[in-house]
PDB file of C-alpha atoms in Angstrom:
ATOM      1  CA  UNK A   1       0.302   0.178  -0.099  1.00 65.00           C
ATOM      2  CA  UNK A   2       1.179   3.692  -0.737  1.00 80.00           C
ATOM      3  CA  UNK A   3       2.924   5.024   2.693  1.00 91.00           C
ATOM      4  CA  UNK A   4       1.912   8.471   3.942  1.00 94.00           C
ATOM      5  CA  UNK A   5       2.524  11.229   1.601  1.00 95.00           C
ATOM      6  CA  UNK A   6       3.534  15.087   2.409  1.00 96.00           C
ATOM      7  CA  UNK A   7       4.466  17.609   0.150  1.00 96.00           C
ATOM      8  CA  UNK A   8       5.974  19.787   0.262  1.00 96.00           C
ATOM      9  CA  UNK A   9       9.459  18.303   1.295  1.00 94.00           C
ATOM     10  CA  UNK A  10      11.059  21.272   1.630  1.00 96.00           C
ATOM     11  CA  UNK A  11      10.520  24.863   2.065  1.00 97.00           C
ATOM     12  CA  UNK A  12      12.446  28.233   3.344  1.00 97.00           C
ATOM     13  CA  UNK A  13      10.904  31.358   3.578  1.00 97.00           C
ATOM     14  CA  UNK A  14      11.424  34.650   5.440  1.00 97.00           C
ATOM     15  CA  UNK A  15      10.196  35.355   8.911  1.00 95.00           C
ATOM     16  CA  UNK A  16       6.586  36.833   8.828  1.00 96.00           C
ATOM     17  CA  UNK A  17       5.545  34.814   5.422  1.00 97.00           C
ATOM     18  CA  UNK A  18       2.698  32.276   5.782  1.00 97.00           C
ATOM     19  CA  UNK A  19       3.268  28.462   4.188  1.00 98.00           C
ATOM     20  CA  UNK A  20       1.320  25.275   4.057  1.00 98.00           C
ATOM     21  CA  UNK A  21       2.262  21.737   4.196  1.00 98.00           C
ATOM     22  CA  UNK A  22      -0.165  18.693   2.725  1.00 97.00           C
ATOM     23  CA  UNK A  23      -0.169  15.552   3.823  1.00 97.00           C
ATOM     24  CA  UNK A  24      -2.239  12.705   2.494  1.00 96.00           C
ATOM     25  CA  UNK A  25      -3.087   9.366   4.958  1.00 95.00           C
ATOM     26  CA  UNK A  26      -2.908   5.970   3.884  1.00 93.00           C
ATOM     27  CA  UNK A  27      -5.459   4.776   2.595  1.00 91.00           C
ATOM     28  CA  UNK A  28      -8.200   3.896   4.735  1.00 88.00           C
ATOM     29  CA  UNK A  29      -6.878   5.331   7.620  1.00 90.00           C
ATOM     30  CA  UNK A  30      -8.563   7.286  10.048  1.00 88.00           C
ATOM     31  CA  UNK A  31      -7.203   8.961  12.346  1.00 89.00           C
ATOM     32  CA  UNK A  32      -3.810  11.700  11.454  1.00 93.00           C
ATOM     33  CA  UNK A  33      -1.517  13.661  13.004  1.00 94.00           C
ATOM     34  CA  UNK A  34       0.789  16.382  12.384  1.00 96.00           C
ATOM     35  CA  UNK A  35       4.071  16.578  14.882  1.00 96.00           C
ATOM     36  CA  UNK A  36       6.666  18.867  15.351  1.00 97.00           C
ATOM     37  CA  UNK A  37      10.072  18.141  15.553  1.00 94.00           C
ATOM     38  CA  UNK A  38      13.078  20.474  16.561  1.00 94.00           C
ATOM     39  CA  UNK A  39      16.322  19.618  15.665  1.00 88.00           C
ATOM     40  CA  UNK A  40      18.020  17.591  18.440  1.00 84.00           C
ATOM     41  CA  UNK A  41      14.176  16.351  19.880  1.00 88.00           C
ATOM     42  CA  UNK A  42      11.516  14.370  19.716  1.00 91.00           C
ATOM     43  CA  UNK A  43       8.541  15.017  17.788  1.00 93.00           C
ATOM     44  CA  UNK A  44       5.660  16.713  19.507  1.00 94.00           C
ATOM     45  CA  UNK A  45       2.179  17.004  18.782  1.00 93.00           C
ATOM     46  CA  UNK A  46       0.541  19.474  17.085  1.00 96.00           C
ATOM     47  CA  UNK A  47      -2.842  18.072  16.019  1.00 95.00           C
ATOM     48  CA  UNK A  48      -5.114  15.108  15.760  1.00 92.00           C
ATOM     49  CA  UNK A  49      -7.822  14.677  14.185  1.00 92.00           C
ATOM     50  CA  UNK A  50      -9.890  11.176  14.250  1.00 89.00           C
ATOM     51  CA  UNK A  51     -11.839  11.602  10.604  1.00 86.00           C
ATOM     52  CA  UNK A  52     -12.409  15.094  10.114  1.00 83.00           C
ATOM     53  CA  UNK A  53     -12.414  16.255  14.169  1.00 90.00           C
ATOM     54  CA  UNK A  54     -10.464  17.609  16.014  1.00 92.00           C
ATOM     55  CA  UNK A  55      -8.907  14.900  19.419  1.00 89.00           C
ATOM     56  CA  UNK A  56      -6.085  17.014  19.729  1.00 89.00           C
ATOM     57  CA  UNK A  57      -5.438  20.097  19.816  1.00 93.00           C
ATOM     58  CA  UNK A  58      -4.040  21.197  23.142  1.00 91.00           C
ATOM     59  CA  UNK A  59      -0.099  22.325  21.546  1.00 92.00           C
ATOM     60  CA  UNK A  60      -0.431  24.060  18.544  1.00 95.00           C
ATOM     61  CA  UNK A  61      -0.325  27.469  18.775  1.00 94.00           C
ATOM     62  CA  UNK A  62      -3.361  28.573  17.551  1.00 94.00           C
ATOM     63  CA  UNK A  63      -2.555  33.194  16.820  1.00 95.00           C
ATOM     64  CA  UNK A  64      -0.395  31.787  14.024  1.00 96.00           C
ATOM     65  CA  UNK A  65      -0.816  27.289  13.353  1.00 97.00           C
ATOM     66  CA  UNK A  66      -3.952  26.400  11.733  1.00 97.00           C
ATOM     67  CA  UNK A  67      -4.782  22.469  10.603  1.00 97.00           C
ATOM     68  CA  UNK A  68      -8.006  20.886   8.360  1.00 95.00           C
ATOM     69  CA  UNK A  69      -9.182  17.336   7.292  1.00 94.00           C
ATOM     70  CA  UNK A  70     -11.455  18.464   4.751  1.00 82.00           C
ATOM     71  CA  UNK A  71     -13.984  15.069   4.613  1.00 83.00           C
ATOM     72  CA  UNK A  72     -11.690  12.863   6.665  1.00 81.00           C
ATOM     73  CA  UNK A  73      -9.026  12.220   4.278  1.00 90.00           C
ATOM     74  CA  UNK A  74      -5.615  14.597   3.538  1.00 94.00           C
ATOM     75  CA  UNK A  75      -5.227  17.762   5.843  1.00 96.00           C
ATOM     76  CA  UNK A  76      -3.440  20.669   5.291  1.00 97.00           C
ATOM     77  CA  UNK A  77      -0.359  22.439   7.918  1.00 98.00           C
ATOM     78  CA  UNK A  78      -0.812  25.984   7.527  1.00 98.00           C
ATOM     79  CA  UNK A  79       1.753  29.294   9.799  1.00 97.00           C
ATOM     80  CA  UNK A  80       1.052  32.841   9.479  1.00 96.00           C
ATOM     81  CA  UNK A  81       3.131  34.312  10.203  1.00 96.00           C
ATOM     82  CA  UNK A  82       6.134  32.344  10.410  1.00 96.00           C
ATOM     83  CA  UNK A  83       8.658  33.235  13.060  1.00 96.00           C
ATOM     84  CA  UNK A  84      11.882  31.607  13.469  1.00 97.00           C
ATOM     85  CA  UNK A  85      11.366  29.059  15.958  1.00 96.00           C
ATOM     86  CA  UNK A  86       8.685  27.447  13.560  1.00 97.00           C
ATOM     87  CA  UNK A  87      12.130  26.237  12.023  1.00 97.00           C
ATOM     88  CA  UNK A  88      11.360  22.340  12.596  1.00 96.00           C
ATOM     89  CA  UNK A  89      10.173  18.670  10.461  1.00 95.00           C
ATOM     90  CA  UNK A  90       6.458  18.882   9.809  1.00 97.00           C
ATOM     91  CA  UNK A  91       5.696  14.868  10.305  1.00 96.00           C
ATOM     92  CA  UNK A  92       2.380  13.659   9.639  1.00 96.00           C
ATOM     93  CA  UNK A  93       1.543  10.285  10.429  1.00 93.00           C
ATOM     94  CA  UNK A  94      -1.814   8.672  10.492  1.00 92.00           C
ATOM     95  CA  UNK A  95      -3.248   5.759  12.493  1.00 88.00           C
ATOM     96  CA  UNK A  96      -5.807   2.706  11.006  1.00 81.00           C
ATOM     97  CA  UNK A  97      -7.982   3.158  14.239  1.00 69.00           C
ATOM     98  CA  UNK A  98      -6.307   3.995  17.313  1.00 65.00           C
ATOM     99  CA  UNK A  99      -2.694   3.750  18.569  1.00 61.00           C
ATOM    100  CA  UNK A 100      -2.967   0.489  21.327  1.00 59.00           C
ATOM    101  CA  UNK A 101      -6.102  -0.748  18.427  1.00 58.00           C
ATOM    102  CA  UNK A 102      -2.904  -1.320  15.726  1.00 57.00           C
ATOM    103  CA  UNK A 103       0.341  -0.348  17.800  1.00 61.00           C
ATOM    104  CA  UNK A 104       1.390   2.193  15.361  1.00 77.00           C
ATOM    105  CA  UNK A 105       1.465   4.664  13.775  1.00 85.00           C
ATOM    106  CA  UNK A 106       2.878   5.681   9.991  1.00 90.00           C
ATOM    107  CA  UNK A 107       4.720   8.204   9.532  1.00 92.00           C
ATOM    108  CA  UNK A 108       5.437  10.107   6.278  1.00 94.00           C
ATOM    109  CA  UNK A 109       9.024  11.604   5.633  1.00 92.00           C
ATOM    110  CA  UNK A 110       8.155  15.059   7.147  1.00 94.00           C
ATOM    111  CA  UNK A 111       8.129  18.604   5.136  1.00 96.00           C
ATOM    112  CA  UNK A 112      11.636  20.981   6.363  1.00 95.00           C
ATOM    113  CA  UNK A 113      10.589  24.000   6.925  1.00 97.00           C
ATOM    114  CA  UNK A 114      14.010  27.224   7.556  1.00 97.00           C
ATOM    115  CA  UNK A 115      12.585  30.232   8.340  1.00 97.00           C
ATOM    116  CA  UNK A 116      14.951  32.875   8.118  1.00 96.00           C
TER     117      UNK A 116
ATOM    118  CA  UNK B   1       1.513  14.601  32.491  1.00 82.00           C
ATOM    119  CA  UNK B   2       3.683  11.948  30.689  1.00 88.00           C
ATOM    120  CA  UNK B   3       7.434  12.797  29.825  1.00 93.00           C
ATOM    121  CA  UNK B   4       9.483  10.386  28.522  1.00 96.00           C
ATOM    122  CA  UNK B   5      13.622  10.976  28.920  1.00 96.00           C
ATOM    123  CA  UNK B   6      16.102   9.557  26.672  1.00 97.00           C
ATOM    124  CA  UNK B   7      19.689  10.444  28.759  1.00 95.00           C
ATOM    125  CA  UNK B   8      21.846   9.493  26.458  1.00 96.00           C
ATOM    126  CA  UNK B   9      22.130  11.232  23.178  1.00 95.00           C
ATOM    127  CA  UNK B  10      24.869   9.497  21.071  1.00 96.00           C
ATOM    128  CA  UNK B  11      25.925   6.126  21.010  1.00 96.00           C
ATOM    129  CA  UNK B  12      28.378   4.434  19.001  1.00 97.00           C
ATOM    130  CA  UNK B  13      29.294   0.491  18.511  1.00 97.00           C
ATOM    131  CA  UNK B  14      30.928  -2.226  16.421  1.00 97.00           C
ATOM    132  CA  UNK B  15      28.769  -4.176  14.154  1.00 97.00           C
ATOM    133  CA  UNK B  16      27.614  -7.542  15.345  1.00 97.00           C
ATOM    134  CA  UNK B  17      28.061  -5.974  18.975  1.00 97.00           C
ATOM    135  CA  UNK B  18      25.233  -5.993  21.538  1.00 97.00           C
ATOM    136  CA  UNK B  19      23.610  -2.893  22.200  1.00 97.00           C
ATOM    137  CA  UNK B  20      20.998  -1.381  24.952  1.00 98.00           C
ATOM    138  CA  UNK B  21      19.378   2.180  24.559  1.00 98.00           C
ATOM    139  CA  UNK B  22      17.854   3.209  28.024  1.00 98.00           C
ATOM    140  CA  UNK B  23      14.961   5.361  28.981  1.00 98.00           C
ATOM    141  CA  UNK B  24      12.630   5.719  32.020  1.00 98.00           C
ATOM    142  CA  UNK B  25       9.626   7.483  31.399  1.00 97.00           C
ATOM    143  CA  UNK B  26       6.724   9.232  34.090  1.00 95.00           C
ATOM    144  CA  UNK B  27       3.018   9.125  34.448  1.00 92.00           C
ATOM    145  CA  UNK B  28       0.637   7.849  36.902  1.00 90.00           C
ATOM    146  CA  UNK B  29      -1.185   6.426  34.897  1.00 88.00           C
ATOM    147  CA  UNK B  30      -1.626   2.555  34.713  1.00 88.00           C
ATOM    148  CA  UNK B  31      -2.468   1.101  31.391  1.00 87.00           C
ATOM    149  CA  UNK B  32      -0.506   2.654  28.163  1.00 90.00           C
ATOM    150  CA  UNK B  33       2.291   1.259  25.618  1.00 91.00           C
ATOM    151  CA  UNK B  34       5.529   1.647  25.338  1.00 93.00           C
ATOM    152  CA  UNK B  35       6.739   2.154  22.148  1.00 94.00           C
ATOM    153  CA  UNK B  36      10.185   1.968  20.416  1.00 96.00           C
ATOM    154  CA  UNK B  37      10.904   4.026  17.031  1.00 95.00           C
ATOM    155  CA  UNK B  38      13.415   4.780  14.506  1.00 95.00           C
ATOM    156  CA  UNK B  39      14.207   6.975  12.361  1.00 93.00           C
ATOM    157  CA  UNK B  40      16.791   6.315   9.468  1.00 90.00           C
ATOM    158  CA  UNK B  41      18.826   9.527   7.948  1.00 84.00           C
ATOM    159  CA  UNK B  42      15.762   9.715   5.396  1.00 71.00           C
ATOM    160  CA  UNK B  43      13.922  10.261   7.938  1.00 70.00           C
ATOM    161  CA  UNK B  44      10.146   8.278   8.127  1.00 87.00           C
ATOM    162  CA  UNK B  45       9.878   6.797  11.140  1.00 90.00           C
ATOM    163  CA  UNK B  46       9.394   3.417  11.423  1.00 91.00           C
ATOM    164  CA  UNK B  47       7.979   0.836  14.941  1.00 91.00           C
ATOM    165  CA  UNK B  48      10.368  -1.127  16.196  1.00 94.00           C
ATOM    166  CA  UNK B  49       8.687  -2.707  18.717  1.00 94.00           C
ATOM    167  CA  UNK B  50       5.511  -1.954  21.785  1.00 92.00           C
ATOM    168  CA  UNK B  51       5.205  -3.452  24.846  1.00 93.00           C
ATOM    169  CA  UNK B  52       1.751  -4.004  27.146  1.00 90.00           C
ATOM    170  CA  UNK B  53       2.478  -2.492  30.120  1.00 90.00           C
ATOM    171  CA  UNK B  54      -0.256  -4.841  31.109  1.00 88.00           C
ATOM    172  CA  UNK B  55       2.038  -7.811  30.067  1.00 87.00           C
ATOM    173  CA  UNK B  56       5.092  -8.652  31.791  1.00 86.00           C
ATOM    174  CA  UNK B  57       6.903 -10.492  29.656  1.00 92.00           C
ATOM    175  CA  UNK B  58       9.261  -8.249  27.631  1.00 95.00           C
ATOM    176  CA  UNK B  59       8.609  -7.654  23.879  1.00 94.00           C
ATOM    177  CA  UNK B  60      10.367  -9.298  21.323  1.00 95.00           C
ATOM    178  CA  UNK B  61      11.129  -8.638  17.395  1.00 93.00           C
ATOM    179  CA  UNK B  62      14.014 -10.425  16.050  1.00 95.00           C
ATOM    180  CA  UNK B  63      17.435  -8.567  16.746  1.00 97.00           C
ATOM    181  CA  UNK B  64      14.908  -6.224  19.328  1.00 97.00           C
ATOM    182  CA  UNK B  65      14.097  -6.365  22.964  1.00 97.00           C
ATOM    183  CA  UNK B  66      12.811  -5.115  25.302  1.00 97.00           C
ATOM    184  CA  UNK B  67      13.839  -4.156  29.427  1.00 97.00           C
ATOM    185  CA  UNK B  68      10.599  -3.602  30.494  1.00 96.00           C
ATOM    186  CA  UNK B  69      10.821  -2.384  34.070  1.00 95.00           C
ATOM    187  CA  UNK B  70       7.088  -1.122  35.349  1.00 94.00           C
ATOM    188  CA  UNK B  71       7.763  -0.687  39.306  1.00 93.00           C
ATOM    189  CA  UNK B  72      11.063   1.205  38.317  1.00 95.00           C
ATOM    190  CA  UNK B  73       9.806   3.508  34.725  1.00 96.00           C
ATOM    191  CA  UNK B  74      12.149   1.666  32.741  1.00 97.00           C
ATOM    192  CA  UNK B  75      11.926   0.878  29.373  1.00 97.00           C
ATOM    193  CA  UNK B  76      15.085  -0.082  27.548  1.00 98.00           C
ATOM    194  CA  UNK B  77      16.350  -1.750  24.195  1.00 98.00           C
ATOM    195  CA  UNK B  78      18.502  -3.987  22.994  1.00 98.00           C
ATOM    196  CA  UNK B  79      19.919  -4.797  19.334  1.00 98.00           C
ATOM    197  CA  UNK B  80      21.573  -8.057  19.603  1.00 97.00           C
ATOM    198  CA  UNK B  81      24.139  -8.391  16.845  1.00 97.00           C
ATOM    199  CA  UNK B  82      23.893  -4.918  15.473  1.00 97.00           C
ATOM    200  CA  UNK B  83      23.342  -3.916  11.273  1.00 97.00           C
ATOM    201  CA  UNK B  84      24.738  -1.258   9.619  1.00 95.00           C
ATOM    202  CA  UNK B  85      21.292  -0.554   8.612  1.00 93.00           C
ATOM    203  CA  UNK B  86      20.590   0.015  12.677  1.00 96.00           C
ATOM    204  CA  UNK B  87      22.121   3.343  12.367  1.00 95.00           C
ATOM    205  CA  UNK B  88      19.587   6.173  13.561  1.00 96.00           C
ATOM    206  CA  UNK B  89      17.215   7.863  15.732  1.00 95.00           C
ATOM    207  CA  UNK B  90      15.921   5.480  18.167  1.00 97.00           C
ATOM    208  CA  UNK B  91      12.792   7.222  20.121  1.00 96.00           C
ATOM    209  CA  UNK B  92      10.878   6.168  22.832  1.00 97.00           C
ATOM    210  CA  UNK B  93       7.672   6.852  22.995  1.00 94.00           C
ATOM    211  CA  UNK B  94       4.383   6.122  25.630  1.00 93.00           C
ATOM    212  CA  UNK B  95       0.541   6.286  24.747  1.00 88.00           C
ATOM    213  CA  UNK B  96      -1.870   6.156  27.399  1.00 84.00           C
ATOM    214  CA  UNK B  97      -4.442   3.638  27.070  1.00 79.00           C
ATOM    215  CA  UNK B  98      -7.548   6.288  27.848  1.00 76.00           C
ATOM    216  CA  UNK B  99      -8.197   9.456  26.217  1.00 73.00           C
ATOM    217  CA  UNK B 100      -6.610  11.261  23.047  1.00 68.00           C
ATOM    218  CA  UNK B 101      -3.728   8.111  23.257  1.00 75.00           C
ATOM    219  CA  UNK B 102      -1.877  10.580  21.639  1.00 78.00           C
ATOM    220  CA  UNK B 103       2.387   8.986  21.584  1.00 85.00           C
ATOM    221  CA  UNK B 104       4.653  11.539  23.457  1.00 90.00           C
ATOM    222  CA  UNK B 105       7.878  10.653  22.888  1.00 93.00           C
ATOM    223  CA  UNK B 106      11.661  11.403  23.862  1.00 95.00           C
ATOM    224  CA  UNK B 107      14.287  13.034  23.001  1.00 95.00           C
ATOM    225  CA  UNK B 108      16.058  10.186  20.939  1.00 96.00           C
ATOM    226  CA  UNK B 109      19.290   8.723  20.774  1.00 97.00           C
ATOM    227  CA  UNK B 110      21.503   9.312  18.127  1.00 96.00           C
ATOM    228  CA  UNK B 111      23.152   5.109  17.255  1.00 97.00           C
ATOM    229  CA  UNK B 112      26.189   4.550  14.400  1.00 96.00           C
ATOM    230  CA  UNK B 113      26.981   1.342  13.921  1.00 97.00           C
ATOM    231  CA  UNK B 114      30.319   0.846  12.852  1.00 96.00           C
ATOM    232  CA  UNK B 115      31.845  -1.250  10.484  1.00 95.00           C
TER     233      UNK B 115
END
């Protein structure tokens, strides 16, 4: 089966500009996650969707970050305006059901953002 | 809140040696899952092994095994007969069974297998 697709792979922007990342999960996967991975750190969950509803967005900086998952399939993560500290790899992951039912998240290759 | 700590930022061993990566965690819950994920230089993270907290028997997957000490909140990963392809970042992660079931990751250990 096809894996989790993400684009773009790399993006360089100036601070205060906006950027959007796209994720297409594995077909049939109900749960979709966006993680932020800053260099040298472990991934941090930004938002979790179950179908097209938000399950957890407690660590999403809502003043500048937004995410949507229309029709419960692909998802877009937007940052506006970007700050220097947003430089990171943004990982999208999906799972068929809830994590403990399947025991596994499937990750995309990530989108690396550099904010200058 | 749940926390996961990996105290070894980097490790390096020779090919065919055995290496153990450490992980400790903190949670007040009793029901949870623990995972080790591998992130090769290409950045696509993959599951290595998982452990259900209610199981006393340590999980094994071929050359990978864990030492799960629930009372000590310790979850180490042992890689036997290490191979060059094991070179990667390794992340320990915790997931509560209740609630949103989000994975909380440690900071990672960069493992290098030398020929």
